[in-house]
XYZ file of C-alpha atoms in Angstrom:
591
model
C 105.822 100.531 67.645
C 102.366 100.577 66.695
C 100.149 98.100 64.831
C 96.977 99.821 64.520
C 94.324 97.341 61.511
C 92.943 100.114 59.490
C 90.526 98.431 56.698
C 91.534 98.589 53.353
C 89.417 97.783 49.560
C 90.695 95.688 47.433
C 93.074 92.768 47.164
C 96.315 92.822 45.044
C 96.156 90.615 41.732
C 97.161 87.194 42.582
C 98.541 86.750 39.142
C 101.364 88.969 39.454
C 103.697 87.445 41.296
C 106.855 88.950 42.393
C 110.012 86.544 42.327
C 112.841 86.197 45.116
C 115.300 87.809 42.966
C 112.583 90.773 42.103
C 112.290 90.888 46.063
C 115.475 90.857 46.742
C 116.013 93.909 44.128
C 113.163 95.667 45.243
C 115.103 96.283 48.967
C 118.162 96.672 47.343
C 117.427 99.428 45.235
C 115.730 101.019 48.241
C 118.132 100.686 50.363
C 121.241 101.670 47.642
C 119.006 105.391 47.440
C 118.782 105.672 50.837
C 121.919 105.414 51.653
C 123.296 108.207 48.815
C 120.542 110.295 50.248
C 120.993 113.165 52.934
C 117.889 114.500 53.774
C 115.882 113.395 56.484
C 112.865 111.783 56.182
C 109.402 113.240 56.735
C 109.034 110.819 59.758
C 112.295 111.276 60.917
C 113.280 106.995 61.410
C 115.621 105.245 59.834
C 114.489 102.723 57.363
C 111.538 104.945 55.794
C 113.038 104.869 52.362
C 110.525 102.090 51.493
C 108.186 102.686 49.347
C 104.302 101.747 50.349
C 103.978 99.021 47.354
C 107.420 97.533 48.069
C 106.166 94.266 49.346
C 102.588 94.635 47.753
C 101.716 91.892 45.949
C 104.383 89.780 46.732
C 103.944 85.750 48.511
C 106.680 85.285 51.462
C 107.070 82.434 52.617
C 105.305 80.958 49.689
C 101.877 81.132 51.284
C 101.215 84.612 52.832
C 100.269 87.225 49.301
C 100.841 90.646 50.730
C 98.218 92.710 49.929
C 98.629 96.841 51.263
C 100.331 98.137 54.098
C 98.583 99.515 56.712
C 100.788 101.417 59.142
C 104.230 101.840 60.821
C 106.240 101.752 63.633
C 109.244 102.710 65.422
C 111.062 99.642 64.296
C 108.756 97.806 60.987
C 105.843 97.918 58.465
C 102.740 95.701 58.899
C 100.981 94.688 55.897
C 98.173 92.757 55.598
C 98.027 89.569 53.881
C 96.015 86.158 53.077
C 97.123 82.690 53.195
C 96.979 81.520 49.885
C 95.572 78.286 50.680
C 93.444 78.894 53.789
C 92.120 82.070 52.430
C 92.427 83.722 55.844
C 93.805 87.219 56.384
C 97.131 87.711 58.557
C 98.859 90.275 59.727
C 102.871 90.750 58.435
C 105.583 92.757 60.232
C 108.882 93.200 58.617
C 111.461 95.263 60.650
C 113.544 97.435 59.139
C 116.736 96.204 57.594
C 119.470 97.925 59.789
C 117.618 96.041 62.653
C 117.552 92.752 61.206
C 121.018 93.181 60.689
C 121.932 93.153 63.683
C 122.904 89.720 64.979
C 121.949 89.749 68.699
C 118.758 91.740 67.891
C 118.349 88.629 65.062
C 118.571 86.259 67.828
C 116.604 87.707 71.016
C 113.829 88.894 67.871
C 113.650 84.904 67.291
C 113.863 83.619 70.681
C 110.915 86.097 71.841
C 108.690 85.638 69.017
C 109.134 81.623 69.531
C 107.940 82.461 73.367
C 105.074 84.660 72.115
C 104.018 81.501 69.746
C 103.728 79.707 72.497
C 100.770 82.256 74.220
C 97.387 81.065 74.027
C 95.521 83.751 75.601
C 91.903 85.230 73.824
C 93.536 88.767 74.616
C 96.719 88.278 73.331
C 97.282 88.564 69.388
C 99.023 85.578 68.161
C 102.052 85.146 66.580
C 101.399 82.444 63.905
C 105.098 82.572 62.082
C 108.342 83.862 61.862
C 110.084 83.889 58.617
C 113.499 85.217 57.227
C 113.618 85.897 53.072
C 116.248 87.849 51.352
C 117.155 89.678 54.110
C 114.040 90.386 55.792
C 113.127 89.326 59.059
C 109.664 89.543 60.087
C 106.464 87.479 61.768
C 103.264 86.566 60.782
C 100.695 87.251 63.330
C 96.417 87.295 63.869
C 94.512 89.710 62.073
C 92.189 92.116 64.093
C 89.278 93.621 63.188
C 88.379 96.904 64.764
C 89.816 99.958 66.468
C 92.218 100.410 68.785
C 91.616 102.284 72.524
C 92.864 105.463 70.929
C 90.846 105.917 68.178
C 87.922 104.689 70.342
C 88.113 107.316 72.888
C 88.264 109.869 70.186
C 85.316 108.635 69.232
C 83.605 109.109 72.441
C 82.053 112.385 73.433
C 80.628 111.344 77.114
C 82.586 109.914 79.933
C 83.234 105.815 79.693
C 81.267 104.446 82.585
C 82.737 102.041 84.580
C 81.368 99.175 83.238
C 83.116 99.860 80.332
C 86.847 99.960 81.928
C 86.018 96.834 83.822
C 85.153 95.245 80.308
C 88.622 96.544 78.866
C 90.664 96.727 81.906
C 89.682 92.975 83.467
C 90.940 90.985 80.571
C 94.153 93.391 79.845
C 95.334 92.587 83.434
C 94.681 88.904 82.752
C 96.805 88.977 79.574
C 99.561 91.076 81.198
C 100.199 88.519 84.011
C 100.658 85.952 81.574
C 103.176 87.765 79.255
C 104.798 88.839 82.795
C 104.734 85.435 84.252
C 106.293 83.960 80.840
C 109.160 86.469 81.192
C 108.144 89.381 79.081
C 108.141 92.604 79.699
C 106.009 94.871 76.825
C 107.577 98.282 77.719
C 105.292 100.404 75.258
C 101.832 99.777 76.604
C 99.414 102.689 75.262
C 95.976 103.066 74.026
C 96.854 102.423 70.373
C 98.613 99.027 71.376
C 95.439 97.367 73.206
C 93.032 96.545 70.010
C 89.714 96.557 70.713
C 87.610 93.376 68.833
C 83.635 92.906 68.994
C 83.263 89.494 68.914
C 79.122 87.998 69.088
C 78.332 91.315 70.268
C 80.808 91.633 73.437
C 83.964 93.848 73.635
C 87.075 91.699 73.320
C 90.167 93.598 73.914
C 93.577 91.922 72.614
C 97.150 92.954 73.390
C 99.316 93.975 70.355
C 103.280 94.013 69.989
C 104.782 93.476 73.368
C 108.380 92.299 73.701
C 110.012 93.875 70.616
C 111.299 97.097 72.451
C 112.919 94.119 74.779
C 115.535 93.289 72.602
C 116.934 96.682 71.885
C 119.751 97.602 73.306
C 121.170 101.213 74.459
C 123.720 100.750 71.256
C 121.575 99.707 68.817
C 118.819 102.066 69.706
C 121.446 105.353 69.972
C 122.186 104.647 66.506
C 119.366 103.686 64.068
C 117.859 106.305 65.962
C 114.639 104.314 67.503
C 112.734 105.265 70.737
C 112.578 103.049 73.187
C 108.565 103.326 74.155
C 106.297 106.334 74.052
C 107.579 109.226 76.120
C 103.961 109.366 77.899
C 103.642 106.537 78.658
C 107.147 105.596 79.995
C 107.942 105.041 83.446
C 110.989 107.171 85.245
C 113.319 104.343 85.204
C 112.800 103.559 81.353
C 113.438 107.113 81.035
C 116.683 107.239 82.774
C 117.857 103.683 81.762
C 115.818 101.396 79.714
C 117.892 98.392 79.916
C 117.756 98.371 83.656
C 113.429 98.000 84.063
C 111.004 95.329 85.114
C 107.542 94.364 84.627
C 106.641 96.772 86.991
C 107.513 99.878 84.357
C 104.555 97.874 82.824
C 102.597 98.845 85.801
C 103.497 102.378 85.449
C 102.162 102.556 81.980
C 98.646 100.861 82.762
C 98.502 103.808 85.468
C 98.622 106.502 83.035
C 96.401 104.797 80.118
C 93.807 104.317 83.084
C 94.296 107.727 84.281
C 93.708 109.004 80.302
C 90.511 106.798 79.985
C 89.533 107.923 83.397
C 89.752 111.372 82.826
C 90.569 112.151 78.918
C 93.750 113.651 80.110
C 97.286 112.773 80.805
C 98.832 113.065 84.523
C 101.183 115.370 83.237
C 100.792 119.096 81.935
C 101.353 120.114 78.851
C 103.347 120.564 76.751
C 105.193 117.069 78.064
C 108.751 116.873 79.363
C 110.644 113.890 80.818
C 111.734 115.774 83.665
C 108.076 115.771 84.663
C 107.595 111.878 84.773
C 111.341 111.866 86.816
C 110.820 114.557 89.410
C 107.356 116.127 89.312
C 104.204 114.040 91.113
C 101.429 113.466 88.647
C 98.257 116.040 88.612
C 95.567 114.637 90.903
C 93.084 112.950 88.956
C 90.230 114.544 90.994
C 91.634 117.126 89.599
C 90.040 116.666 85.754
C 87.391 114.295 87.082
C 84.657 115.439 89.726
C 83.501 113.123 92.136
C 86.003 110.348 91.596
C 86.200 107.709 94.407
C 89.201 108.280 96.336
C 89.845 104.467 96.822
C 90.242 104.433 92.998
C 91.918 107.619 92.740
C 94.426 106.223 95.191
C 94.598 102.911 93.157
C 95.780 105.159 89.963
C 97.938 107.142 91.622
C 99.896 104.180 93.090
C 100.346 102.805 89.620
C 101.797 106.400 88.793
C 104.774 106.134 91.676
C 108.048 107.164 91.056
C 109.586 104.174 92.927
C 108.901 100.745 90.828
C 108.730 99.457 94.502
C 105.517 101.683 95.603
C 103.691 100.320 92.999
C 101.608 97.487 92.190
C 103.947 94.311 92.273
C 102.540 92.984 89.397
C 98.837 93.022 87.202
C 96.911 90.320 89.267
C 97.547 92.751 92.724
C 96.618 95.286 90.467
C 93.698 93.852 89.271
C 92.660 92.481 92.889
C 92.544 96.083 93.512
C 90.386 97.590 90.662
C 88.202 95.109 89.507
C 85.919 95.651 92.935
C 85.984 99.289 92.704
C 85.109 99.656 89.140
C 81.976 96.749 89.847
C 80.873 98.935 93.385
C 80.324 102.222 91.762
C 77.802 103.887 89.147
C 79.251 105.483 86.418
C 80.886 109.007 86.278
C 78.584 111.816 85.500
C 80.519 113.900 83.036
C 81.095 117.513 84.043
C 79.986 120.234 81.811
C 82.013 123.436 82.616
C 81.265 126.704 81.394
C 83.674 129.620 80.668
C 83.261 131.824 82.388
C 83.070 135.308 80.752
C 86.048 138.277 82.095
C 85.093 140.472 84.476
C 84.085 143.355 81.694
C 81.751 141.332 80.419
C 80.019 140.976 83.386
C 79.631 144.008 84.198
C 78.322 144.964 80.818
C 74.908 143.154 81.518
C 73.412 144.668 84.120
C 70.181 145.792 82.888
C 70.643 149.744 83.297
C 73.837 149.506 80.930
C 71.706 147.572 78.325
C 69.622 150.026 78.266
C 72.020 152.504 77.776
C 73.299 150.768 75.275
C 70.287 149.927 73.440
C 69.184 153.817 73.542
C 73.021 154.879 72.117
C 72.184 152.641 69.136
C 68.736 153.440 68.512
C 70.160 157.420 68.372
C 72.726 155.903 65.913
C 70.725 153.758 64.021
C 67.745 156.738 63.768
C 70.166 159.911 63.118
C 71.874 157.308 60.160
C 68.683 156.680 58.501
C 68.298 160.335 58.108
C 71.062 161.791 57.009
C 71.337 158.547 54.214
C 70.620 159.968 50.769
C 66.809 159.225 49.221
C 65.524 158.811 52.869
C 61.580 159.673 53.208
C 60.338 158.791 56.089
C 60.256 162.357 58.217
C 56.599 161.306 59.736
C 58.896 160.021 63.041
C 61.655 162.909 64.300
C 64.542 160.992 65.812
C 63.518 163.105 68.732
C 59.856 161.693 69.133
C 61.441 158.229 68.893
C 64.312 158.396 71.220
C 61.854 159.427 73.773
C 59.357 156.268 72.921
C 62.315 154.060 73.869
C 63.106 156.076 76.532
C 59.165 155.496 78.465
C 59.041 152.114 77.561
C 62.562 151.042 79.264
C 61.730 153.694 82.159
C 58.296 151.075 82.686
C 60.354 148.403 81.896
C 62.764 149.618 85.379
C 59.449 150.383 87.213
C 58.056 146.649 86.741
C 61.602 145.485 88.093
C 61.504 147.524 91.484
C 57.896 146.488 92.076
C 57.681 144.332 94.888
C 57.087 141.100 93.455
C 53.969 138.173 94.925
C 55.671 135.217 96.112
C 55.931 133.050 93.107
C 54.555 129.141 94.020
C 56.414 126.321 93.610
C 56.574 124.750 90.868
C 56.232 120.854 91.027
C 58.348 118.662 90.534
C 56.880 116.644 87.516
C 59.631 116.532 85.576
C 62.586 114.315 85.567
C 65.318 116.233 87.390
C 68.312 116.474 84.992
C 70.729 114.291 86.973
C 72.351 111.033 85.558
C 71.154 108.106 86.943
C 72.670 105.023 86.411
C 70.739 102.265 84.217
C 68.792 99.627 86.921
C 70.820 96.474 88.135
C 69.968 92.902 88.258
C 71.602 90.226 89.981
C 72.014 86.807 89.148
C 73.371 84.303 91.508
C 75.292 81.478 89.807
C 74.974 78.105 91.280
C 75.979 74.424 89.795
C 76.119 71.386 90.538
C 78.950 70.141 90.816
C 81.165 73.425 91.532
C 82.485 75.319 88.547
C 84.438 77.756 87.641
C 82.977 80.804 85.663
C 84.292 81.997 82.335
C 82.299 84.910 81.040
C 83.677 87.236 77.838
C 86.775 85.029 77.638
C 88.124 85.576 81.145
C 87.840 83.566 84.709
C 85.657 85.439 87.054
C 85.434 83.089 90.268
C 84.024 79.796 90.995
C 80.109 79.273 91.917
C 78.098 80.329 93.681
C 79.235 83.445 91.927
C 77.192 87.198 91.439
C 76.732 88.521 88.627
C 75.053 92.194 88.247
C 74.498 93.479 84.896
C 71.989 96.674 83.499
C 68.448 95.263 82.753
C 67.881 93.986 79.992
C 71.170 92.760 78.923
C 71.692 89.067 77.793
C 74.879 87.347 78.683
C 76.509 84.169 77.539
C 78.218 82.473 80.606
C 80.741 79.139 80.322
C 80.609 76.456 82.966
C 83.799 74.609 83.358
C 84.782 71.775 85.999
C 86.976 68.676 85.888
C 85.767 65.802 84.571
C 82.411 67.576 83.548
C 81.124 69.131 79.595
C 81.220 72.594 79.428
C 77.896 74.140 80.200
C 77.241 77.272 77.752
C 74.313 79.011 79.495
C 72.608 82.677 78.427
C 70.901 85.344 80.878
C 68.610 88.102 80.390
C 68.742 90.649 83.771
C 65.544 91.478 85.075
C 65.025 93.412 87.909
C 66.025 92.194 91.264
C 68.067 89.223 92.589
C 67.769 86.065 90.656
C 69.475 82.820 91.588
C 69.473 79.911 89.552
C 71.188 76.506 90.020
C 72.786 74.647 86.686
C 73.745 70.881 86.739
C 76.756 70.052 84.470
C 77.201 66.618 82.777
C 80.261 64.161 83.545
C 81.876 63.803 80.384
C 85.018 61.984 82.362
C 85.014 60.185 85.569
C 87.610 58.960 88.199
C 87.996 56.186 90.048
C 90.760 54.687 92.809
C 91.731 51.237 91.207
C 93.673 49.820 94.106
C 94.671 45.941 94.834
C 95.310 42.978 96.951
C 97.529 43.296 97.975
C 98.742 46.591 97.256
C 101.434 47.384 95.280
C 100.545 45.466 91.849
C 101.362 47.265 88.777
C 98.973 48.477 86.336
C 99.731 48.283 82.565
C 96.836 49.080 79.537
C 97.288 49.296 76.120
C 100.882 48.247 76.236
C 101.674 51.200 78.660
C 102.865 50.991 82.464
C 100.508 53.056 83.986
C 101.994 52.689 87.887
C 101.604 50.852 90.968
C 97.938 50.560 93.090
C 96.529 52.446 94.221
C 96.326 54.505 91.247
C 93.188 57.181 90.342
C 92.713 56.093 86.816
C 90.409 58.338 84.545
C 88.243 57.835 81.143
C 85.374 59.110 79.466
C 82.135 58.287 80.502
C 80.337 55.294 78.214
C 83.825 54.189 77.308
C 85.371 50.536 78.998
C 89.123 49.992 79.265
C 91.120 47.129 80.244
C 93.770 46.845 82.953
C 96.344 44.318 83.653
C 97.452 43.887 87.078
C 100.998 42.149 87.990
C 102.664 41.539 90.694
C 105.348 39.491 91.895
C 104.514 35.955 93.441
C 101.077 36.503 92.021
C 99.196 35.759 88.744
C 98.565 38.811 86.592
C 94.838 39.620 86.211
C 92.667 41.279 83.889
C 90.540 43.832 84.799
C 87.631 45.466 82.311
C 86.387 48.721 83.347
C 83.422 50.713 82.054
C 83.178 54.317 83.115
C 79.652 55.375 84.234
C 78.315 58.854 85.450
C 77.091 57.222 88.475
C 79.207 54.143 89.314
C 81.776 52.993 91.940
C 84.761 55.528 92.715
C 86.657 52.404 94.200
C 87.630 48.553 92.818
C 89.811 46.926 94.793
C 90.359 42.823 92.875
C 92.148 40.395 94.377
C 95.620 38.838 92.840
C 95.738 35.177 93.405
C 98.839 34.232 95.048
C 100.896 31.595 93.624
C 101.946 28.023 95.359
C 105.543 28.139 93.508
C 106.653 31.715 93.277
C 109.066 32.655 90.576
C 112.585 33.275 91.133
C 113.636 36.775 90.799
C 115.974 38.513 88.687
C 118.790 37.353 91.260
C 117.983 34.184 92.443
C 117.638 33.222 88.363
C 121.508 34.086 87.976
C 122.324 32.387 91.035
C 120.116 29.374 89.612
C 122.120 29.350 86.447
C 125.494 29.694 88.086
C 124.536 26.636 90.211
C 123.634 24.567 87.212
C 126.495 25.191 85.616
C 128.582 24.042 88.007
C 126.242 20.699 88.310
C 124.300 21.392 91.478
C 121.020 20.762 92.159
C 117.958 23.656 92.529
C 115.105 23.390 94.475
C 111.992 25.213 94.783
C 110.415 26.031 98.359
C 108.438 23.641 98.124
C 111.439 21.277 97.832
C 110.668 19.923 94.368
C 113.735 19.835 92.048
């Protein structure tokens, strides 16, 4: 089930507008041909007997105009669209009919799509909508500019350096703990699901439909036909029984795609066979990739284990594991192999055959000349010429066997042709207070944190820390170790409002807040007023004003009273008493 943006010229007219009921026909009359027709389609899935303008220029939903559709999937279409009134593009993915038909896959397709909503995360595409129209079921999700990991290593003739990965791979762990820890499993993770957006210059890799192959069951899939996954990609136990899998078949999956990006290959030969994923080990990825560490070989080849227990236990263990490696070592150099040529060959160019050879066609070329009709050129015999050739390779043999003067050394002027990795810089992040570091939408670590980056490059780094403004800072690497200190701002502050004695409670703004002592918070330059009750005592108001650098601790003093209230209890008693004609007295003995 692939979603794969693919940009597309021009925009439907918006003044043709499609009705429900012309909707509605549309499917039906697809649908009715399908279903009198026996041949298979050219794809081979079920639900392919819509055309590409079916839903092309249509508004769903009243707001979303369709506008072309730009690929599809093991189980729906995606089109892109625009909100009519915001003007911004979306993404639309309508599943096939028989599916939506279905009523448990109806239900589990809702309930995951409302969890999905739910899923901030900068490397996880959003799911903005889910809508049901005249029989269609579908969801309205971001719009993503770009390519996707497939296409983009196509693209790429030289080995990705490890930089790279770490760009990709350290946010698509981040975004597959969350999914995982939300109770999601994606189950067809591959290079043309993980979209890959530049945003202000920076790689920004986002995580495209996970949680649809979910919801299929064994029945359902059996017969519309669907595949649960791509077969390279799937783990053995989604092979041999897809309902029964965890996140860690997720695991298995990130193996392979970071074997493939690794090494441009897949871990098993070709032409692919499930029994190879179930019973054969993977090929060693030293063995396509020279000079790979063997700490991060091993790390790939755990993700590749047969047992779902052998493997990572979930991304953030994986990512604990790869992140360092990937940071510690230069890139790969890529290997250029030659072919080399058969035996025969080889033989053929030693230098007395090619002479041999040269003479032979000389003889030919001289004798053909001759005998070729209009020829007149005797002045040269082919005799007198064969033995020219003949001296001059005879001198040629005698310069070879001469002993030959020690040739010097050439110096070494010239760059050797050996990859070296771009020069480093280091940048030691310090602030004041501590902070935690965001940089290219992800968490790194909290300060002081290093940072090592080619020369040259300029980074944008985010400060974060309670009770504090963001601090957006920029870089430029130079060369050598560089460690700078930033102060961030208080934009809240705290402070421990306690009492005497303790135990008053705090109200504000009409709210109960809680009993002293109570950390109470506010923005700094801002005052707020607290009330402070307590039994026996008279209330009293308290006006705070939040300053960077104030007190962190007001303790006021209730003032306790001479008469004390009755309580809830002893006011019943006092009204039974009256009642009855007794009289009440305070403690102080006063009626």
């Amino acid at each position: 089930n692939t979603y794969t943006p693919v940009h597309r010229s021009g925009v439907s007219d918006a003044s043709h507008e499609p009705s429900s009921d012309r909707v509605k026909e549309l499917f039906a009359s697809q649908k009715q041909s399908a279903h009198h027709t026996d041949t298979p389609t050219q794809s081979g899935q079920r639900g392919d007997y819509f055309t590409s303008s079916s839903l092309e220029g249509t508004l769903l939903q009243d707001r979303y105009r369709v506008q072309k559709r730009i690929a599809k999937g093991g189980m729906a279409w995606v089109y892109r669209a625009t909100h009519e009134v915001l003007g911004k593009p979306v993404a639309v993915k309508v599943l096939f009919p028989e599916l939506a038909e279905e009523p448990e896959f109806h239900r589990r397709f809702v309930e995951e799509a409302r969890v999905l909503s739910t899923l901030s995360h900068p490397n996880i595409v959003q799911v903005y909508d889910v809508f049901e129209e005249n029989g269609l079921l579908g969801m309205v999700m971001e719009w993503v500019d770009g390519d996707n990991l497939a296409t983009w290593l196509q693209r790429r003739q030289e080995r990705i350096a490890f930089e790279e990965i770490h760009e990709i791979f350290a946010p698509l762990l981040d975004a597959i703990q969350i999914i995982h820890e939300h109770g999601l499993i994606h189950r067809d993770l591959k290079p043309p699901n993980i979209l890959l957006h530049h945003q202000d210059g920076e790689l920004l890799p986002k995580l495209a439909d996970f949680g649809l192959a979910k919801i299929l069951t064994k029945e359902l899939t059996t017969r519309s036909g669907l595949q649960m996954g791509t077969p390279a990609y799937m783990s053995p136990e989604q092979i041999k029984d897809s309902r029964d899998i965890d996140h860690r078949s997720d695991i298995y999956s990130l193996g392979v795609i970071l074997y493939e990006v690794l090494s441009g290959e897949l871990p098993y030969e070709q032409p692919f066979h499930f029994y190879q994923v179930t019973h054969q080990p993977p090929i060693p990825l030293r063995t396509h990739v020279r000079g790979v560490p063997s700490a991060l070989e091993k790390v790939v080849m755990r993700c590749l284990h047969k047992q779902p227990e052998r493997r990572y236990q979930d991304a953030a263990s994986l990512a604990k594991a790869l992140l360092p490696l990937l940071e510690q070592h230069a890139p790969l150099t890529p290997v250029v192999r030659e072919r080399p040529l058969p035996r025969g060959w080889r033989a053929l160019l030693r230098p007395e055959i090619l002479v041999s050879i040269l003479v032979l066609c000389v003889l030919v070329g001289v004798t053909f000349q001759s005998l070729w009709p209009g020829s007149k050129e005797p002045s040269v015999t082919p005799q007198k010429r064969t033995v020219a050739v003949l001296k001059r390779a005879a001198l040629r043999d005698n310069k070879r066997q001469r002993p030959q003067r020690p040739q010097p050394i050439p110096k070494q002027d010239a760059a050797p042709l050996v990859h070296r990795p771009p020069a480093v810089g280091t940048l030691v992040i310090r602030s004041q207070p501590e902070a935690t570091v965001w940089w290219r939408g992800r968490r790194r670590g909290k300060t002081p944190y290093t940072l090592k980056r080619p020369v040259g490059e300029r980074v944008r780094i985010v400060l974060k820390a309670d009770e504090h403004r963001d601090l957006r800072v920029s870089w430029t690497f130079r060369v050598g170790r560089h460690r700078k200190m930033w102060r961030l701002r208080r934009e809240f502050v705290s402070l421990m409002l306690r009492s005497k004695p303790l135990g008053a409670k705090i109200w504000s703004r009409g709210k109960y807040l809680g009993k002293t002592p109570l950390r109470v918070k506010g923005r700094v330059g801002t005052k707020r007023v607290f009330e402070l009750r307590k039994d026996y005592h008279f209330a009293r108001k308290v006006t705070l004003q939040f300053r960077a650098q104030g007190v962190s601790v007001l303790t006021p003093t209730l003032r306790k009273r001479k008469s004390a209230p009755p309580t809830g209890s002893e006011l019943q008693n006092m009204r039974s008493l009256k009642g009855l004609g007794g009289v009440i007295k305070d403690a102080a003995g006063n009626k």
